[in-house]
Amino acid sequence: LRRRRKLMKEFKDLSGGKDRDDFQRPLTSYCTAEEYDMEHAFRRMRVWSRGKAKYVEDSTVIHVRTASRFDEDEEEEEDPEGEGDVFIFPYGVVVCWGMTEEQQAELLTVMNFCAIDGYIEPEEDDFTYSYGDNFDFVYSQDELILCTKPSLDEEQLQRSVLEKLAASHAFAQSSKLSSFAESIQKSIEDTRGLAEELAYNGEIISQSQRDIARNMGRLILDRHTIYLYADVLDTP
């Protein structure tokens, strides 16, 4: 599957003349491993975020407001709207909101220490997001429009985090399924001619018994992986 790049085009109004803010930030999801050691990840993220990491979604997802990590480094005042967010999912996916490429690279370096069966080439999807009046989740030209801005008001900040969490589930599921699709597609391409050979000759003569067993084992592993992560397809 192809790696989607950020499209920084101007968003056309979808609600008959209502304006949206000029604010626009990157939104990126990474599938870097089969799964994460979440206890290890939580300890590392607590250190990385200066104690601001916390569990959400019944302790299955880790969330960090990244201003706790970067604003002090850059000696800037806290900007509630400009703050980034990170959501870490146990099935090996990180979703980053409003972070620079350098900040994302730093985060992924930390997460490499928590990866179980990490990928050599992580799956990456790039989008942008902004805020608009009276919009629900609107998805056009790889841009997501959110309704609730972050704020110093605790209740509004919580609503903003929950909106991003809901969207993050969708992006995380998409990234994980893309990694499944790549593995299955490779298996199909590698074994494409074997069925025809078996039908024509009554046996497979182009491969040794060892190679045939290896291909069968790989197909069984693909099927097992899909069954193991079937909950990824569930509605959050």
Short mmCIF file of C-alpha atoms in Angstrom, two decimals:
data_model
loop_
_atom_site.label_atom_id
_atom_site.label_comp_id
_atom_site.label_asym_id
_atom_site.label_seq_id
_atom_site.Cartn_x
_atom_site.Cartn_y
_atom_site.Cartn_z
CA LEU A 1 0.00 0.00 0.00
CA ARG A 2 1.25 3.45 -0.85
CA ARG A 3 2.41 5.98 1.70
CA ARG A 4 0.05 8.90 1.69
CA ARG A 5 1.58 12.37 1.85
CA LYS A 6 0.19 15.47 3.46
CA LEU A 7 -2.02 17.54 1.20
CA MET A 8 -1.75 21.17 2.32
CA LYS A 9 -4.52 22.43 0.03
CA GLU A 10 -7.08 24.99 1.16
CA PHE A 11 -10.20 23.31 2.56
CA LYS A 12 -13.40 24.17 0.69
CA ASP A 13 -16.38 25.04 2.85
CA LEU A 14 -18.74 22.06 3.27
CA SER A 15 -21.49 23.74 5.27
CA GLY A 16 -22.85 26.50 3.01
CA GLY A 17 -20.67 29.43 3.98
CA LYS A 18 -19.45 28.69 7.49
CA ASP A 19 -15.85 29.60 8.11
CA ARG A 20 -13.10 27.56 9.66
CA ASP A 21 -9.92 28.65 11.39
CA ASP A 22 -6.66 29.07 9.49
CA PHE A 23 -5.02 26.83 12.11
CA GLN A 24 -3.75 23.66 10.49
CA ARG A 25 -1.44 21.01 11.92
CA PRO A 26 -0.08 17.61 10.87
CA LEU A 27 -1.77 14.38 11.89
CA THR A 28 0.26 11.20 11.40
CA SER A 29 -0.27 7.56 12.31
CA TYR A 30 2.55 5.01 12.50
CA CYS A 31 2.28 1.24 12.73
CA THR A 32 5.77 0.26 13.92
CA ALA A 33 5.36 -3.19 15.51
CA GLU A 34 3.12 -6.21 15.98
CA GLU A 35 2.38 -4.89 19.45
CA TYR A 36 3.76 -2.78 22.29
CA ASP A 37 4.68 -3.74 25.83
CA MET A 38 2.22 -1.23 27.30
CA GLU A 39 3.58 -1.33 30.84
CA HIS A 40 7.06 -0.61 29.55
CA ALA A 41 5.66 2.04 27.18
CA PHE A 42 3.79 3.76 30.01
CA ARG A 43 6.92 3.96 32.17
CA ARG A 44 8.96 5.38 29.31
CA MET A 45 6.25 7.85 28.32
CA ARG A 46 5.97 9.06 31.92
CA VAL A 47 9.65 9.94 31.81
CA TRP A 48 9.49 11.35 28.28
CA SER A 49 6.48 13.56 29.07
CA ARG A 50 7.74 14.66 32.50
CA GLY A 51 5.03 12.72 34.31
CA LYS A 52 2.08 13.75 32.11
CA ALA A 53 1.35 10.41 30.41
CA LYS A 54 -1.88 8.71 31.44
CA TYR A 55 -4.09 5.79 30.47
CA VAL A 56 -7.42 6.39 28.75
CA GLU A 57 -10.08 4.08 27.29
CA ASP A 58 -10.21 1.68 30.26
CA SER A 59 -6.41 1.63 30.53
CA THR A 60 -5.90 0.26 27.02
CA VAL A 61 -4.54 3.42 25.36
CA ILE A 62 -1.77 5.77 26.53
CA HIS A 63 -2.30 9.51 26.02
CA VAL A 64 0.19 12.38 26.31
CA ARG A 65 -0.32 16.10 25.83
CA THR A 66 3.03 16.86 24.22
CA ALA A 67 3.33 20.46 25.44
CA SER A 68 4.47 18.89 28.72
CA ARG A 69 7.45 17.57 26.74
CA PHE A 70 8.33 20.30 24.24
CA ASP A 71 7.22 23.71 25.56
CA GLU A 72 9.74 23.64 28.40
CA ASP A 73 12.51 22.66 25.97
CA GLU A 74 11.67 25.59 23.70
CA GLU A 75 11.00 28.00 26.58
CA GLU A 76 7.67 29.02 25.12
CA GLU A 77 4.40 29.83 26.82
CA GLU A 78 1.86 27.06 26.77
CA ASP A 79 -0.48 27.39 23.80
CA PRO A 80 -3.60 25.30 24.48
CA GLU A 81 -4.63 25.18 20.81
CA GLY A 82 -1.12 24.52 19.58
CA GLU A 83 -0.42 21.65 21.94
CA GLY A 84 0.06 18.26 20.38
CA ASP A 85 -1.39 14.94 21.44
CA VAL A 86 -0.07 11.38 21.24
CA PHE A 87 -2.18 8.22 21.47
CA ILE A 88 -0.40 4.86 21.79
CA PHE A 89 -2.36 1.70 20.99
CA PRO A 90 -1.35 -1.77 22.22
CA TYR A 91 -1.39 -3.29 18.73
CA GLY A 92 1.72 -1.36 17.69
CA VAL A 93 0.31 1.97 16.47
CA VAL A 94 1.11 5.57 17.47
CA VAL A 95 -1.10 8.49 16.37
CA CYS A 96 0.52 11.95 16.58
CA TRP A 97 -1.42 15.23 16.52
CA GLY A 98 0.24 18.60 15.92
CA MET A 99 3.85 17.44 16.18
CA THR A 100 6.80 18.34 13.96
CA GLU A 101 8.72 15.65 12.10
CA GLU A 102 11.61 16.06 14.56
CA GLN A 103 9.29 15.58 17.54
CA GLN A 104 7.72 12.53 15.94
CA ALA A 105 11.15 11.03 15.26
CA GLU A 106 12.09 11.49 18.91
CA LEU A 107 8.87 9.81 20.04
CA LEU A 108 9.32 6.86 17.67
CA THR A 109 12.85 6.35 18.96
CA VAL A 110 11.43 5.98 22.46
CA MET A 111 8.70 3.61 21.25
CA ASN A 112 11.25 1.35 19.55
CA PHE A 113 12.31 0.22 23.03
CA CYS A 114 8.73 -0.90 23.73
CA ALA A 115 8.11 -2.71 20.45
CA ILE A 116 7.47 -6.44 20.25
CA ASP A 117 8.36 -7.76 16.78
CA GLY A 118 9.08 -4.30 15.39
CA TYR A 119 8.78 -3.60 11.66
CA ILE A 120 11.80 -2.71 9.53
CA GLU A 121 9.62 -0.35 7.48
CA PRO A 122 6.76 1.07 9.58
CA GLU A 123 3.42 1.82 7.96
CA GLU A 124 2.82 5.60 7.88
CA ASP A 125 -0.23 7.69 6.96
CA ASP A 126 -0.12 11.51 6.81
CA PHE A 127 -3.03 13.92 7.14
CA THR A 128 -3.72 17.40 8.48
CA TYR A 129 -6.33 18.67 10.94
CA SER A 130 -7.93 21.96 11.92
CA TYR A 131 -10.97 23.29 13.80
CA GLY A 132 -14.29 24.51 12.44
CA ASP A 133 -17.64 25.79 13.72
CA ASN A 134 -20.47 23.26 13.93
CA PHE A 135 -18.57 20.57 12.11
CA ASP A 136 -18.66 16.96 13.03
CA PHE A 137 -15.72 14.89 11.81
CA VAL A 138 -15.31 16.00 8.20
CA TYR A 139 -12.73 14.24 6.06
CA SER A 140 -11.73 15.84 2.76
CA GLN A 141 -8.42 16.04 0.91
CA ASP A 142 -6.76 14.19 3.81
CA GLU A 143 -7.82 16.92 6.25
CA LEU A 144 -9.86 16.31 9.38
CA ILE A 145 -12.01 19.12 10.81
CA LEU A 146 -12.64 18.90 14.55
CA CYS A 147 -15.36 20.67 16.51
CA THR A 148 -13.73 21.28 19.88
CA LYS A 149 -10.53 23.27 20.33
CA PRO A 150 -8.17 22.56 23.21
CA SER A 151 -8.55 25.05 26.04
CA LEU A 152 -7.30 25.80 29.53
CA ASP A 153 -10.86 25.02 30.59
CA GLU A 154 -10.63 21.44 31.86
CA GLU A 155 -14.03 20.33 30.56
CA GLN A 156 -13.45 21.66 27.04
CA LEU A 157 -9.93 20.24 27.02
CA GLN A 158 -11.32 16.81 27.92
CA ARG A 159 -13.89 17.02 25.10
CA SER A 160 -11.11 17.91 22.68
CA VAL A 161 -9.01 14.94 23.80
CA LEU A 162 -11.97 12.56 23.46
CA GLU A 163 -12.68 13.82 19.92
CA LYS A 164 -9.08 13.15 18.96
CA LEU A 165 -9.15 9.77 20.67
CA ALA A 166 -12.24 8.72 18.67
CA ALA A 167 -10.60 9.78 15.41
CA SER A 168 -7.30 8.17 16.46
CA HIS A 169 -9.01 4.79 16.76
CA ALA A 170 -9.99 4.98 13.09
CA PHE A 171 -6.53 6.06 11.93
CA ALA A 172 -4.84 3.41 14.09
CA GLN A 173 -7.12 0.66 12.76
CA SER A 174 -6.42 1.76 9.20
CA SER A 175 -2.64 1.66 9.75
CA LYS A 176 -2.79 -1.79 11.34
CA LEU A 177 -4.98 -3.22 8.59
CA SER A 178 -2.58 -1.80 6.01
CA SER A 179 0.26 -3.77 7.56
CA PHE A 180 -1.90 -6.94 7.44
CA ALA A 181 -2.74 -6.26 3.80
CA GLU A 182 0.92 -5.91 2.84
CA SER A 183 1.84 -9.21 4.48
CA ILE A 184 -1.07 -11.06 2.87
CA GLN A 185 -0.41 -9.52 -0.55
CA LYS A 186 3.21 -10.67 -0.40
CA SER A 187 2.08 -14.20 0.49
CA ILE A 188 -0.38 -14.21 -2.43
CA GLU A 189 2.28 -13.05 -4.88
CA ASP A 190 4.80 -15.64 -3.65
CA THR A 191 2.34 -18.55 -3.94
CA ARG A 192 0.31 -17.40 -6.93
CA GLY A 193 1.58 -20.04 -9.35
CA LEU A 194 1.52 -23.03 -7.01
CA ALA A 195 -2.22 -23.72 -7.31
CA GLU A 196 -2.01 -23.66 -11.12
CA GLU A 197 1.03 -25.93 -11.04
CA LEU A 198 -0.75 -28.36 -8.74
CA ALA A 199 -3.85 -28.40 -10.98
CA TYR A 200 -1.80 -28.93 -14.14
CA ASN A 201 0.79 -31.45 -12.92
CA GLY A 202 -0.96 -33.04 -9.97
CA GLU A 203 2.03 -32.07 -7.87
CA ILE A 204 4.34 -29.16 -7.17
CA ILE A 205 7.70 -29.79 -8.82
CA SER A 206 9.11 -26.24 -8.83
CA GLN A 207 9.71 -26.22 -5.08
CA SER A 208 11.16 -28.62 -2.57
CA GLN A 209 9.03 -30.10 0.21
CA ARG A 210 10.86 -27.80 2.60
CA ASP A 211 9.91 -24.68 0.59
CA ILE A 212 6.30 -25.85 0.30
CA ALA A 213 6.10 -26.39 4.05
CA ARG A 214 7.61 -22.96 4.61
CA ASN A 215 4.98 -21.30 2.40
CA MET A 216 2.19 -23.18 4.15
CA GLY A 217 3.55 -22.09 7.50
CA ARG A 218 3.61 -18.47 6.39
CA LEU A 219 -0.02 -18.63 5.26
CA ILE A 220 -1.01 -20.17 8.60
CA LEU A 221 0.85 -17.38 10.43
CA ASP A 222 -0.98 -14.73 8.38
CA ARG A 223 -4.32 -16.30 9.23
CA HIS A 224 -3.37 -16.63 12.90
CA THR A 225 -2.33 -12.96 13.03
CA ILE A 226 -5.66 -11.82 11.61
CA TYR A 227 -7.56 -13.93 14.16
CA LEU A 228 -5.32 -12.68 16.97
CA TYR A 229 -6.00 -9.03 16.16
CA ALA A 230 -9.65 -9.42 15.16
CA ASP A 231 -10.59 -6.97 17.93
CA VAL A 232 -8.83 -4.25 15.91
CA LEU A 233 -11.86 -4.35 13.61
CA ASP A 234 -14.31 -3.85 16.48
CA THR A 235 -16.06 -0.51 16.92
CA PRO A 236 -14.17 1.36 19.70
#
